[in-house]
Amino acid sequence: MKKITVKVNNPTGLHARPASLLVKEASKFKSSIFLTKNNKDFNAKSIINVMAMGAVNGDEIILKVEGEDEDIALISIKNFIEGFEE
């Protein structure tokens, strides 16, 4: 398992559109991908989970990835969360 802390970089946080794009990106990978906020895990492949997390701009969340493609998945999701700007 790999894990890192990432900072949400989107003026509106992970609301509907960025959340759906994040889920789409996460779903490309075989690995399990979870986001942790306030000690609660959220499945990054579930739109309901990502939106329920309520991440806003500037939040620091923990990205946890486990599986056969965890290295590339970690980089891809990290870059998405930290680089997404609407």
Short mmCIF file of C-alpha atoms in Angstrom, two decimals:
data_model
loop_
_atom_site.label_atom_id
_atom_site.label_comp_id
_atom_site.label_asym_id
_atom_site.label_seq_id
_atom_site.Cartn_x
_atom_site.Cartn_y
_atom_site.Cartn_z
CA MET A 1 0.00 0.00 0.00
CA LYS A 2 1.14 3.49 -0.86
CA LYS A 3 -0.19 6.63 0.80
CA ILE A 4 0.50 10.33 0.61
CA THR A 5 -1.14 13.56 1.71
CA VAL A 6 -2.54 15.69 -1.09
CA LYS A 7 -4.07 19.16 -1.10
CA VAL A 8 -7.33 19.85 -2.94
CA ASN A 9 -6.65 22.54 -5.54
CA ASN A 10 -10.03 23.56 -6.89
CA PRO A 11 -11.88 26.76 -5.95
CA THR A 12 -15.13 24.82 -5.53
CA GLY A 13 -13.60 21.70 -3.96
CA LEU A 14 -14.62 18.22 -5.09
CA HIS A 15 -18.22 19.04 -5.99
CA ALA A 16 -20.21 17.25 -8.72
CA ARG A 17 -18.11 17.83 -11.83
CA PRO A 18 -14.60 17.36 -10.38
CA ALA A 19 -15.87 14.46 -8.25
CA SER A 20 -17.22 12.70 -11.34
CA LEU A 21 -13.95 13.28 -13.19
CA LEU A 22 -11.98 11.96 -10.21
CA VAL A 23 -14.13 8.80 -10.10
CA LYS A 24 -13.63 8.34 -13.84
CA GLU A 25 -9.85 8.66 -13.43
CA ALA A 26 -9.74 6.33 -10.40
CA SER A 27 -11.84 3.73 -12.22
CA LYS A 28 -9.11 3.32 -14.84
CA PHE A 29 -7.00 1.45 -12.30
CA LYS A 30 -7.27 -2.06 -10.86
CA SER A 31 -5.96 -0.93 -7.47
CA SER A 32 -8.18 -0.02 -4.54
CA ILE A 33 -8.13 3.76 -4.13
CA PHE A 34 -9.34 5.50 -0.98
CA LEU A 35 -9.32 9.10 0.19
CA THR A 36 -9.21 9.79 3.93
CA LYS A 37 -10.56 12.96 5.50
CA ASN A 38 -11.12 13.41 9.24
CA ASN A 39 -10.07 9.77 9.83
CA LYS A 40 -12.83 8.45 7.57
CA ASP A 41 -12.14 6.51 4.36
CA PHE A 42 -13.99 7.24 1.13
CA ASN A 43 -13.86 5.03 -1.96
CA ALA A 44 -12.45 7.14 -4.83
CA LYS A 45 -14.30 4.96 -7.36
CA SER A 46 -17.71 5.91 -5.92
CA ILE A 47 -19.29 9.26 -6.81
CA ILE A 48 -21.47 9.05 -3.68
CA ASN A 49 -18.40 8.53 -1.48
CA VAL A 50 -16.34 11.29 -3.08
CA MET A 51 -19.17 13.81 -2.78
CA ALA A 52 -19.99 12.70 0.78
CA MET A 53 -16.40 13.44 1.76
CA GLY A 54 -17.14 17.15 1.29
CA ALA A 55 -13.58 18.16 0.37
CA VAL A 56 -13.19 21.90 -0.18
CA ASN A 57 -10.38 23.94 -1.69
CA GLY A 58 -7.27 23.75 0.47
CA ASP A 59 -8.27 20.57 2.34
CA GLU A 60 -5.48 18.10 2.93
CA ILE A 61 -6.62 14.53 2.41
CA ILE A 62 -4.76 11.23 2.51
CA LEU A 63 -4.64 9.26 -0.72
CA LYS A 64 -4.25 5.50 -0.19
CA VAL A 65 -3.71 3.11 -3.08
CA GLU A 66 -3.21 -0.65 -2.98
CA GLY A 67 -2.90 -3.09 -5.85
CA GLU A 68 -0.92 -4.15 -8.87
CA ASP A 69 -0.89 -0.70 -10.49
CA GLU A 70 -0.62 1.33 -7.27
CA ASP A 71 2.44 3.34 -8.31
CA ILE A 72 0.93 4.81 -11.47
CA ALA A 73 -2.50 5.15 -9.83
CA LEU A 74 -1.01 7.12 -6.93
CA ILE A 75 0.75 9.55 -9.27
CA SER A 76 -2.28 9.96 -11.51
CA ILE A 77 -4.79 10.63 -8.71
CA LYS A 78 -2.35 12.90 -6.85
CA ASN A 79 -1.81 14.98 -9.97
CA PHE A 80 -5.55 15.15 -10.59
CA ILE A 81 -6.43 16.34 -7.08
CA GLU A 82 -3.59 18.83 -6.83
CA GLY A 83 -3.78 20.08 -10.39
CA PHE A 84 -7.50 20.33 -11.12
CA GLU A 85 -8.71 23.87 -11.55
CA GLU A 86 -12.01 24.89 -13.08
#
